[in-house]
CSV table of C-alpha atoms in Angstrom, one decimal:
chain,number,residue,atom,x,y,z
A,1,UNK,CA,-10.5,36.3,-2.4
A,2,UNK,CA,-7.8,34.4,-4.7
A,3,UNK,CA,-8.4,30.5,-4.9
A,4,UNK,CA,-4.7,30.0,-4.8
A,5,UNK,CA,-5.1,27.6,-7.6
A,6,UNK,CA,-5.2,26.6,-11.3
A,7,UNK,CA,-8.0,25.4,-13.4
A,8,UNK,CA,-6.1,24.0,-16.2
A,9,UNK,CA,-7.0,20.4,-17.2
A,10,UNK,CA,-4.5,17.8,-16.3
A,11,UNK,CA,-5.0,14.6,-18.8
A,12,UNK,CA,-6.2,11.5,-17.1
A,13,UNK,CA,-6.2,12.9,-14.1
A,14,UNK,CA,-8.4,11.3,-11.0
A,15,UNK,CA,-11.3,12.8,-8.8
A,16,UNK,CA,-12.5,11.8,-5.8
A,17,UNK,CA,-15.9,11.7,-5.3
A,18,UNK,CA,-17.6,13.9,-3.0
A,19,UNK,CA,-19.8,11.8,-0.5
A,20,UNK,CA,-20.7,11.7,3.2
A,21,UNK,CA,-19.3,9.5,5.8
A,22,UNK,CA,-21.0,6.4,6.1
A,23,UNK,CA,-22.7,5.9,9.5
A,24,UNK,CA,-20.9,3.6,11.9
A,25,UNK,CA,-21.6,0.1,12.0
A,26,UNK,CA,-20.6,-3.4,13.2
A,27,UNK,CA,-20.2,-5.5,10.2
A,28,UNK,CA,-22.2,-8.4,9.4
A,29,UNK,CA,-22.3,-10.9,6.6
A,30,UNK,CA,-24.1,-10.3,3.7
A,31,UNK,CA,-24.5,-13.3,2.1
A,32,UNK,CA,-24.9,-12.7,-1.6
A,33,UNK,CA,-22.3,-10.0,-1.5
A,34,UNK,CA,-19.9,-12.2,0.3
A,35,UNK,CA,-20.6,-15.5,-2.2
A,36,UNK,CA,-19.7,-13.0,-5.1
A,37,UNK,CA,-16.3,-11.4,-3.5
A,38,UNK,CA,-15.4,-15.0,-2.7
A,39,UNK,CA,-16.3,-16.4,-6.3
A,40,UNK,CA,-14.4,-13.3,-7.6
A,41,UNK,CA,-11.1,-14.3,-6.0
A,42,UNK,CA,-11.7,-17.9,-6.6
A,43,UNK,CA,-12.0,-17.0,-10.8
A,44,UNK,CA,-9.3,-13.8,-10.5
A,45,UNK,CA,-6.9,-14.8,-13.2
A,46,UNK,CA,-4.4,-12.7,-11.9
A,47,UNK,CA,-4.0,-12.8,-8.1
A,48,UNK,CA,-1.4,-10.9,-5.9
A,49,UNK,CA,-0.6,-13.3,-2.7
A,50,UNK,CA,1.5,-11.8,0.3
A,51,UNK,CA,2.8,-13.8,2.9
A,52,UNK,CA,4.2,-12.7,6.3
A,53,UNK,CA,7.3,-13.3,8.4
A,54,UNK,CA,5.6,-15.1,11.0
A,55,UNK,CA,4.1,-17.9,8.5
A,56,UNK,CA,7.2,-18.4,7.2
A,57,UNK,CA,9.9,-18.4,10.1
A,58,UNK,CA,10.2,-20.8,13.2
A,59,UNK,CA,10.1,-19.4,17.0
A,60,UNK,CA,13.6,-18.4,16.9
A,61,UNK,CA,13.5,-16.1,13.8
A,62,UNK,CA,14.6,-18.7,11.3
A,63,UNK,CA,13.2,-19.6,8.6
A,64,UNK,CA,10.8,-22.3,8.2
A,65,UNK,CA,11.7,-24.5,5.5
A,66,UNK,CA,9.0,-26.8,5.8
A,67,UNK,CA,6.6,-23.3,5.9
A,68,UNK,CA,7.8,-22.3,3.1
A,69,UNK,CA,7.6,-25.3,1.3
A,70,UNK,CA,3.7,-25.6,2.2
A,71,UNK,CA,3.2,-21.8,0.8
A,72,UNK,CA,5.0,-22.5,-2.3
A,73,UNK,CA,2.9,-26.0,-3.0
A,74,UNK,CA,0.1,-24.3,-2.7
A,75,UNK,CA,0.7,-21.4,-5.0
A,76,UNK,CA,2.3,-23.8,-7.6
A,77,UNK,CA,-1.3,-25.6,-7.4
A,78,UNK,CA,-2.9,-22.3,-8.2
A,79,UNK,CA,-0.7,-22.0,-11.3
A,80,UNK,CA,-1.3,-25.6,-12.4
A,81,UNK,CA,-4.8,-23.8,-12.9
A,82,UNK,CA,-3.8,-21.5,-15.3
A,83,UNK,CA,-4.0,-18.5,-13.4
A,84,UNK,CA,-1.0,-16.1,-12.9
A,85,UNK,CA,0.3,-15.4,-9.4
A,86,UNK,CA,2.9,-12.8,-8.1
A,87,UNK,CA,3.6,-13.3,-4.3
A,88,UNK,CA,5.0,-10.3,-1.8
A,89,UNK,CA,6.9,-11.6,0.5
A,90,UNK,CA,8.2,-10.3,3.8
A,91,UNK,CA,11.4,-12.3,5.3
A,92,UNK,CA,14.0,-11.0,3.8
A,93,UNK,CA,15.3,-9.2,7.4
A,94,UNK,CA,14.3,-12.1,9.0
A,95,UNK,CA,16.2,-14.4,7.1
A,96,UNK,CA,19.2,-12.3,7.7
A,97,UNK,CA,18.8,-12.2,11.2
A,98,UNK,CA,20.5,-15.3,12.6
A,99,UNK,CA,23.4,-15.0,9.7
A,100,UNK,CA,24.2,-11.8,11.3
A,101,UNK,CA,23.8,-13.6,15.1
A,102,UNK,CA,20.6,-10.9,15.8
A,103,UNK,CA,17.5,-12.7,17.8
A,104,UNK,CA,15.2,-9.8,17.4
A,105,UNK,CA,14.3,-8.1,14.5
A,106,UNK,CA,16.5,-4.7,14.9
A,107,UNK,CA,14.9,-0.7,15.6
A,108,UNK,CA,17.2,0.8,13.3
A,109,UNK,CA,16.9,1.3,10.1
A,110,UNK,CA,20.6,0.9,9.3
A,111,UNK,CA,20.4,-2.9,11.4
A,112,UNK,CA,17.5,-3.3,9.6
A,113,UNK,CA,19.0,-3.0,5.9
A,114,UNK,CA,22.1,-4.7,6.7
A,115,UNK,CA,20.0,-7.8,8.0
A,116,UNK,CA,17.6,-7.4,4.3
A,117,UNK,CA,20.5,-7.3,2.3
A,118,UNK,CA,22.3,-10.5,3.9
A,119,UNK,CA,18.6,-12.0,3.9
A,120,UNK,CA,16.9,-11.7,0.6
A,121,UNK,CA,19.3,-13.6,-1.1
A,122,UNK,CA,18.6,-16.3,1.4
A,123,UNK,CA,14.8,-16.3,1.2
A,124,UNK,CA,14.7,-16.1,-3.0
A,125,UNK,CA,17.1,-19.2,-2.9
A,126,UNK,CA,15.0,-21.1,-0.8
A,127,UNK,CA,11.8,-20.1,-3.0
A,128,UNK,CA,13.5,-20.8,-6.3
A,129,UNK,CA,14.9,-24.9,-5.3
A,130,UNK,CA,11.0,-25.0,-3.7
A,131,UNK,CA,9.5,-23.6,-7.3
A,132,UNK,CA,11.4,-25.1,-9.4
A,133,UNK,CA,10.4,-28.8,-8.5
A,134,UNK,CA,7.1,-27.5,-10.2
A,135,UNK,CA,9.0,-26.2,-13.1
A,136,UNK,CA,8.3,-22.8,-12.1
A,137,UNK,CA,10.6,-20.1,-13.2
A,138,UNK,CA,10.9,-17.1,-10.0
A,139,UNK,CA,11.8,-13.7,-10.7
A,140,UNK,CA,12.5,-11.3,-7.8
A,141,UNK,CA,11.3,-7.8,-8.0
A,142,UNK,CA,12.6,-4.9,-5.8
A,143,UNK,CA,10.7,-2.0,-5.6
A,144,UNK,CA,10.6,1.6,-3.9
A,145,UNK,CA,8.1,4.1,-3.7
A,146,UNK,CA,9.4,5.8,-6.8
A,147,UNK,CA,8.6,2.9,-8.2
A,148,UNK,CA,5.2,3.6,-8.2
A,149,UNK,CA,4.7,7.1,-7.4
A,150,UNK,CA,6.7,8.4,-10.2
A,151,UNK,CA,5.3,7.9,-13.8
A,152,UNK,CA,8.5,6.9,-15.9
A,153,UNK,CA,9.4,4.2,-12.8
A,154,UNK,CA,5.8,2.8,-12.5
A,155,UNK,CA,5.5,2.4,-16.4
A,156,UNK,CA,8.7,0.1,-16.5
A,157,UNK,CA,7.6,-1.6,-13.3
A,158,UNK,CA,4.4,-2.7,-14.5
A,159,UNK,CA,6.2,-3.2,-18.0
A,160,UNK,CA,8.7,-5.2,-16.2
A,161,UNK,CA,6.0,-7.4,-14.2
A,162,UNK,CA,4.2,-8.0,-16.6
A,163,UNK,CA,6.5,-9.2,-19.4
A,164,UNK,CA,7.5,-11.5,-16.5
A,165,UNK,CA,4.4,-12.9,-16.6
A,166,UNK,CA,4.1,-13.5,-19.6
A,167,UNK,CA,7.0,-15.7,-19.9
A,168,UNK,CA,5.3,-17.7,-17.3
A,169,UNK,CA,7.2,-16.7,-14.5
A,170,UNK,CA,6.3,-16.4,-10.9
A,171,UNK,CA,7.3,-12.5,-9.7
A,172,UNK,CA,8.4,-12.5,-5.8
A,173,UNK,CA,8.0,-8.7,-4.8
A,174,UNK,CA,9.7,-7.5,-1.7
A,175,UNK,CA,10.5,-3.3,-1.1
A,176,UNK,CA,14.1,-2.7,-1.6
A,177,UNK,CA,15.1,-2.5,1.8
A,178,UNK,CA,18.7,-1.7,1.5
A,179,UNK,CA,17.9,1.4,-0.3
A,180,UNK,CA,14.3,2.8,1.1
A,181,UNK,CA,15.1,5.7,3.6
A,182,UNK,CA,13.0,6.3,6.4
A,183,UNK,CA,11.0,9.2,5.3
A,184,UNK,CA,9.9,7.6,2.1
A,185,UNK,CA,9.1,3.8,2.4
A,186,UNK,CA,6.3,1.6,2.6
A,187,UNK,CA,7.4,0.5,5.7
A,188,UNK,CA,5.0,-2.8,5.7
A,189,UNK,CA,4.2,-5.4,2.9
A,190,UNK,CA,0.5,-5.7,3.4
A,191,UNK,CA,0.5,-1.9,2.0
A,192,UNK,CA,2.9,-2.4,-0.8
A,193,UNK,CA,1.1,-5.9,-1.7
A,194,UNK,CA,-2.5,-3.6,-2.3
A,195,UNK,CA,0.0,-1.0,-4.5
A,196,UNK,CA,1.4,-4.2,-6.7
A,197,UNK,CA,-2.2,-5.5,-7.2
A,198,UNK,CA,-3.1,-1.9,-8.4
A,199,UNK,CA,0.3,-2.0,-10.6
A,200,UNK,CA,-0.6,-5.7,-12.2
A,201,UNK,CA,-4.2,-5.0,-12.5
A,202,UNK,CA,-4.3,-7.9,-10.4
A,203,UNK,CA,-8.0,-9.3,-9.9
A,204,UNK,CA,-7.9,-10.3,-6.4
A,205,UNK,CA,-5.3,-9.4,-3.1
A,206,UNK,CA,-5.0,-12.3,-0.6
A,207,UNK,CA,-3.1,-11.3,2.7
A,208,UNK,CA,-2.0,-14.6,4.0
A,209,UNK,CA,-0.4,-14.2,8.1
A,210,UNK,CA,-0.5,-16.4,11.1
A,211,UNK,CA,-3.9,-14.9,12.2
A,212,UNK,CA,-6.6,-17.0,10.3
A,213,UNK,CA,-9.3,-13.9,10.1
A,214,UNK,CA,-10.3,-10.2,11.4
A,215,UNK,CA,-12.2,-11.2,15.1
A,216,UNK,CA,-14.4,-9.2,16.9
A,217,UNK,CA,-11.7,-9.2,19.6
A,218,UNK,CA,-8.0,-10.7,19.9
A,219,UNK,CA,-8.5,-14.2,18.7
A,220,UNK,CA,-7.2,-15.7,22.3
A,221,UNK,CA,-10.3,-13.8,24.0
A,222,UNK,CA,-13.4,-16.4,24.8
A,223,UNK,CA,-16.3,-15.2,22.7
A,224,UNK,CA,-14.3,-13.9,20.1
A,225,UNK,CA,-15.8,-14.5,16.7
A,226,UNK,CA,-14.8,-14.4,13.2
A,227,UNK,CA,-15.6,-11.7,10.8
A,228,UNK,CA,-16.6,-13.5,7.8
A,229,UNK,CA,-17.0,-10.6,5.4
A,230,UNK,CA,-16.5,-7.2,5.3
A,231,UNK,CA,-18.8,-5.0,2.7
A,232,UNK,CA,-16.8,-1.2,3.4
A,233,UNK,CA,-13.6,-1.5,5.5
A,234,UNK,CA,-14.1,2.2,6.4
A,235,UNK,CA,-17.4,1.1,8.7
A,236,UNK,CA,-15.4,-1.1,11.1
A,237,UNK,CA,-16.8,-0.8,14.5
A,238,UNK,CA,-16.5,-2.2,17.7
A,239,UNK,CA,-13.8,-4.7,16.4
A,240,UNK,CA,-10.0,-4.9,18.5
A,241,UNK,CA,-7.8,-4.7,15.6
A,242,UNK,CA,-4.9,-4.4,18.5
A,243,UNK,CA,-3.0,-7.1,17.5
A,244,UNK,CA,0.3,-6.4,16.9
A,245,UNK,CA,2.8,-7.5,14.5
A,246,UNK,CA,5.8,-10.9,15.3
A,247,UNK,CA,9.2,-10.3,16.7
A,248,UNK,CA,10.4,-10.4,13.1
A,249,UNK,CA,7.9,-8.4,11.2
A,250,UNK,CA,6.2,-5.0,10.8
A,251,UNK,CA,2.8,-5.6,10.2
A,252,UNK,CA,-0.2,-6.3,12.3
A,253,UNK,CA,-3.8,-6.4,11.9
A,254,UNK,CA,-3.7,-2.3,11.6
A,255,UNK,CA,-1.9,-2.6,8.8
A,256,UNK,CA,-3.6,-5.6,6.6
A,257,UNK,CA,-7.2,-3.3,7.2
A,258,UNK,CA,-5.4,-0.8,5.5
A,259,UNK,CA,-4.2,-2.8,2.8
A,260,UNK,CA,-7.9,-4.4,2.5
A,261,UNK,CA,-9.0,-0.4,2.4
A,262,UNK,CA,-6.2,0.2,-0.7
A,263,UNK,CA,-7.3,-2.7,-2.7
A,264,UNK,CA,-11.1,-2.7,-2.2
A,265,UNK,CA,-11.1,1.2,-3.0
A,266,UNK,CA,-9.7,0.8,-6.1
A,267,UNK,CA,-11.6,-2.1,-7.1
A,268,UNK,CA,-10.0,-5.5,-6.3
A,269,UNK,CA,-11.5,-8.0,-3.6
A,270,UNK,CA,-9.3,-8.8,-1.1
A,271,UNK,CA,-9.1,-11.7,1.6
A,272,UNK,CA,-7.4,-12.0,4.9
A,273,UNK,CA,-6.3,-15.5,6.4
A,274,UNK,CA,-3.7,-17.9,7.5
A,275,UNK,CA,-0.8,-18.9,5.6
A,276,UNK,CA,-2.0,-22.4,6.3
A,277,UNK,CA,-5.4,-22.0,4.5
A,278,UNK,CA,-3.8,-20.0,1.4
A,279,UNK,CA,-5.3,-23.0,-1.2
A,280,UNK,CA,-8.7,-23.0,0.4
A,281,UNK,CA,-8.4,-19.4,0.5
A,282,UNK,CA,-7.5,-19.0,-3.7
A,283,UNK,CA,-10.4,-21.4,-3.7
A,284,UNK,CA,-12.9,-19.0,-3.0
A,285,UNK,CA,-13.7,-21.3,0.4
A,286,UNK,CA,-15.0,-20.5,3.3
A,287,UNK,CA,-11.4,-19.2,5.6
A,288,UNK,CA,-10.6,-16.0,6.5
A,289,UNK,CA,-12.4,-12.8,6.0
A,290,UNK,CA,-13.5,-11.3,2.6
A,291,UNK,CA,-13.5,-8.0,1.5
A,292,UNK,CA,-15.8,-6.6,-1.1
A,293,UNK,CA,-14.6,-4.2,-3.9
A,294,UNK,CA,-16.0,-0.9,-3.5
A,295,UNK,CA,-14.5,1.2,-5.6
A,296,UNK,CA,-12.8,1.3,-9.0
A,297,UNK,CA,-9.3,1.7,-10.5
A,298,UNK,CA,-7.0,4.9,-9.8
A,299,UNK,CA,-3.7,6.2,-10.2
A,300,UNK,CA,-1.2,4.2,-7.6
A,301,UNK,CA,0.5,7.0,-6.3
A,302,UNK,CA,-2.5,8.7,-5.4
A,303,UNK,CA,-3.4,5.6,-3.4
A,304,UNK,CA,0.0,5.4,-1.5
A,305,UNK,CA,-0.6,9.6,-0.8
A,306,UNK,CA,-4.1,8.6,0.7
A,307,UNK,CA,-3.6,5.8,2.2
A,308,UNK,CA,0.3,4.9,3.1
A,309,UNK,CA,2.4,8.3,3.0
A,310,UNK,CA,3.4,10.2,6.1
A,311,UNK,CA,3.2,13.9,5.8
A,312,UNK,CA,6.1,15.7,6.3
A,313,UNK,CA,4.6,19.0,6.8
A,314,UNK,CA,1.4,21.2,6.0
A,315,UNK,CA,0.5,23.6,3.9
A,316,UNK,CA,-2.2,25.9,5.3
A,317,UNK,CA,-4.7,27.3,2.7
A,318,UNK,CA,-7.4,30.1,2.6
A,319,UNK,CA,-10.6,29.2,1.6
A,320,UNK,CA,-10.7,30.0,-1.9
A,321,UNK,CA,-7.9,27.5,-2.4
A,322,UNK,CA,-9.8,24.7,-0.3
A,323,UNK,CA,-12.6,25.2,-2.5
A,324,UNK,CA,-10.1,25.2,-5.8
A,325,UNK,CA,-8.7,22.0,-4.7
A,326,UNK,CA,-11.0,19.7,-3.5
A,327,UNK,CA,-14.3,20.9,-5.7
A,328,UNK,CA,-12.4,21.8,-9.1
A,329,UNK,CA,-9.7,19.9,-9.0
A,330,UNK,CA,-7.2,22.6,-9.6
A,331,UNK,CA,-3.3,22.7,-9.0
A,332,UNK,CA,-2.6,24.6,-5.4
A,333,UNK,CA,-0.4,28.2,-6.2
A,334,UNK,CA,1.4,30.1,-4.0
A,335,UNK,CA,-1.4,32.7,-3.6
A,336,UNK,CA,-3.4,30.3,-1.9
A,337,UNK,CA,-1.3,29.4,0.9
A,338,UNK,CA,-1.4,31.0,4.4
A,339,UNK,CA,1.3,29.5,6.3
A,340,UNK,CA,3.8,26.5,6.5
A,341,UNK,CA,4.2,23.8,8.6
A,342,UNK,CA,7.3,21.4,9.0
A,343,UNK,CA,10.4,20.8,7.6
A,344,UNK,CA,10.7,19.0,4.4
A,345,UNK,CA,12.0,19.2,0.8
A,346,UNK,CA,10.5,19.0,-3.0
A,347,UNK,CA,9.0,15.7,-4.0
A,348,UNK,CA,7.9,14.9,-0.2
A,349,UNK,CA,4.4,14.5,0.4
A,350,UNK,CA,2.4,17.2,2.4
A,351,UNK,CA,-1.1,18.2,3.8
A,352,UNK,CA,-3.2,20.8,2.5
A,353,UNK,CA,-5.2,22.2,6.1
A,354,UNK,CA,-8.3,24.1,5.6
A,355,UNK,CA,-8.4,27.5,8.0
A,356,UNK,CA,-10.0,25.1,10.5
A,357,UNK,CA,-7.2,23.0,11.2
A,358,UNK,CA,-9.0,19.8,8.9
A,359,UNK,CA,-6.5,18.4,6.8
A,360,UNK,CA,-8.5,18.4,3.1
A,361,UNK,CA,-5.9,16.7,1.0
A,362,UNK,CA,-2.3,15.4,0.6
A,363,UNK,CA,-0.1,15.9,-1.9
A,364,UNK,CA,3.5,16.2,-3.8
A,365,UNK,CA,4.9,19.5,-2.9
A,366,UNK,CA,7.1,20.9,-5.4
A,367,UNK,CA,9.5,23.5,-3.1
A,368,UNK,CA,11.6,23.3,-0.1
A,369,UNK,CA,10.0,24.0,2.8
A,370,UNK,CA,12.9,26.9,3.6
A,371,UNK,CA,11.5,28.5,-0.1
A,372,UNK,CA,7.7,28.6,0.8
A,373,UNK,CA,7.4,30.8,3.2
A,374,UNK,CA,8.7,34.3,1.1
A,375,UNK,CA,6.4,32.8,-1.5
A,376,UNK,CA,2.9,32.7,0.4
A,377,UNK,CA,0.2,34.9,-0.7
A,378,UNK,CA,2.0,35.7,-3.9
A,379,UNK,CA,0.6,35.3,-7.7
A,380,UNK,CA,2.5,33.0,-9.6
A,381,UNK,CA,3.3,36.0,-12.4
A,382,UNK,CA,4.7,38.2,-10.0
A,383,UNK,CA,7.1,35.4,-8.4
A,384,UNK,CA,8.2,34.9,-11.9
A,385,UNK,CA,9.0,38.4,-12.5
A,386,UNK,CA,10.6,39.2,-9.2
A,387,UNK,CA,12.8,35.6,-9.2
A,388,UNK,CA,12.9,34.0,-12.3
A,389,UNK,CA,11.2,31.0,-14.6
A,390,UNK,CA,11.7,28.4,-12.4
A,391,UNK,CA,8.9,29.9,-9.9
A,392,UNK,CA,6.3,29.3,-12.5
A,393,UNK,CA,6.1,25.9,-11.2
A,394,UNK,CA,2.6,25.2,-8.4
A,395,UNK,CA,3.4,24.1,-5.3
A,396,UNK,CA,1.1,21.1,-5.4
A,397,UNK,CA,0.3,19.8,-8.7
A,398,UNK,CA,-3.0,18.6,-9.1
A,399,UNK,CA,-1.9,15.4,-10.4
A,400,UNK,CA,0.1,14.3,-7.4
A,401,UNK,CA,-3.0,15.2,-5.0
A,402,UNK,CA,-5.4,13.6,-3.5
A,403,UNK,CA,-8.5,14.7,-1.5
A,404,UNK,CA,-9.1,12.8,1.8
């Protein structure tokens, strides 16, 4: 049977580690676990902060002035320390809503950019008079999923950030709205905040909202209790993480869990609490709820194709090329592939299924989805005969894959 894949090396490529699912269990604290991920984000020297729209805009959509104002004392005090912040923050469409006479945060994605592009030069105004009674110089940074998904654009983003902070200058990251299509977005900031700490090589990820902590239920619900620490995101039982996001954001407790789960997998502790806590939470206090690092550093696009992509389609593969993929690491080729699922175009992201329906990884696919199908079952030699060079290309490169 042909594995439908290549064994040829890729430089500094990443493997996932084969392991079995940890057994379900309700999290409890674990105290000298919890002191260290605590004391970690109390020493990081380089901390990514995100902020939400709720914490920073009134009941009407506004924005908050004296909110932001709070946020931006409390982040210059963390810099007063010598430590290096770069803050995500949402608000941008919710700063453009009441210019544009909108009281809810529009469906469309076409309201939705017009309201970002009249708003973000609103919201980085107000941060830069608030910052710069501290002396601190604010840069605003845009980014897209290319941005760091594709290897030229995340080299000059993380060039880019980083020069920034080394001129002592405060980064405010937001996605570039007015440009990100629908398809291909981040679509919330607690996501794209876990992707910049992986581009910084930030030390610690604090998700700062108007919900203080991760409850055992909604917070509003007697007996609720607070979740204090959190050792493996992935073993989250019996906990309502229902909560959905504000009227003018996109985020909601769903979505910070899944930006602990980026952040802590690749290393960096991470801590969820309320905009109103955000010193005694960069103080390594006791607010919120902390979640331990569990894994170690890898490439950021193969975190956003784990854990924030949306497939576009599937790719079904025999089982010599399940076994090529997720055990050797190998790049998927056309012989491997059995059928083809969706409609989609080169550079989208993909699932590979297994003949029993499981999907076993995700990745870049690198032809149409109208080209595949006249392709499947076929070596990569013969393709090249019969069509020409440019079919010498695999369909999924084994550097823009990830097993799940």
């Amino acid at each position: 049977m042909s594995d439908g894949a290549t064994d040829a090396p890729a430089a500094g490529a990443a493997t996932r580690p084969q392991r079995p699912e940890p057994a379900p269990r309700r999290p409890e604290p674990v105290e000298g676990r919890a002191a260290d991920t605590r004391h970690q984000i109390a020493a990081a020297r380089r901390v990514v902060v995100k902020v939400g729209s709720s914490s920073l805009t009134s009941p009407d959509g506004r924005l908050d002035l004296d909110r932001v104002a709070r946020l931006v004392d409390a982040l210059a005090g963390v810099r007063q320390q010598g430590r290096e912040v770069v803050l995500v923050s949402s608000g941008a469409i919710a700063a453009g809503l009441a210019p544009l006479g909108l009281r809810r945060r529009p469906r469309d994605l076409a309201t939705q950019q017009a309201a970002a592009a009249v708003g973000q030069g609103l919201l980085v105004e107000q941060y830069m008079q608030r910052f710069a009674r501290h002396r601190i110089t604010v840069g605003q940074v845009l980014l897209t999923v290319e941005d760091v998904t594709v290897q030229s654009k995340y080299r000059n983003a993380y060039r880019t950030a980083a020069k920034l902070l080394e001129l002592g200058v405060l980064p405010i990251v937001n996605e570039n709205d007015t440009v990100a299509t629908k398809e291909i977005r981040f679509g919330d900031n607690d996501r794209l905040a876990a992707l910049v700490a992986h581009l910084v090589h930030a030390e610690a990820l604090v998700l700062l909202s108007d919900v203080p902590a991760l409850y055992t239920a909604h917070p509003e619900t007697p007996g609720a209790e607070r979740v204090r620490d959190v050792v493996d995101v992935g073993a989250l039982t019996g906990i309502d993480i229902s909560r959905r996001g504000s009227a003018v954001g996109t985020g909601g407790m769903v979505t910070k869990l899944e930006a602990a789960r980026i952040a802590t997998s690749a290393g960096i502790p991470a801590l969820l609490g309320a905009a109103d806590d955000a010193a005694a939470a960069l103080a390594g206090q006791d607010v919120g709820t902390a979640f331990a690092a569990t894994g170690r550093r890898r490439p950021t696009r193969l975190l956003w194709l784990a854990h924030v992509s949306d497939a576009q389609g599937s790719l079904v593969l025999d089982a010599g090329a399940v076994q090529a993929v997720t055990q050797r690491k190998a790049s998927l080729l056309p012989a491997g592939i059995t059928d083809v699922h969706g409609s989609f175009t080169a550079g989208e992201p993909v699932d590979l299924v297994g003949p029993d329906g499981a999907v076993v990884a995700r990745g870049l696919v690198s032809y149409d989805a109208a080209d595949l199908p006249q392709m499947i079952g076929q070596r990569t030699g013969d393709l090249v005969e019969e069509r020409g060079a440019e079919y010498a290309r695999v369909v999924v490169h084994r550097d823009a894959l990830v097993v799940l």
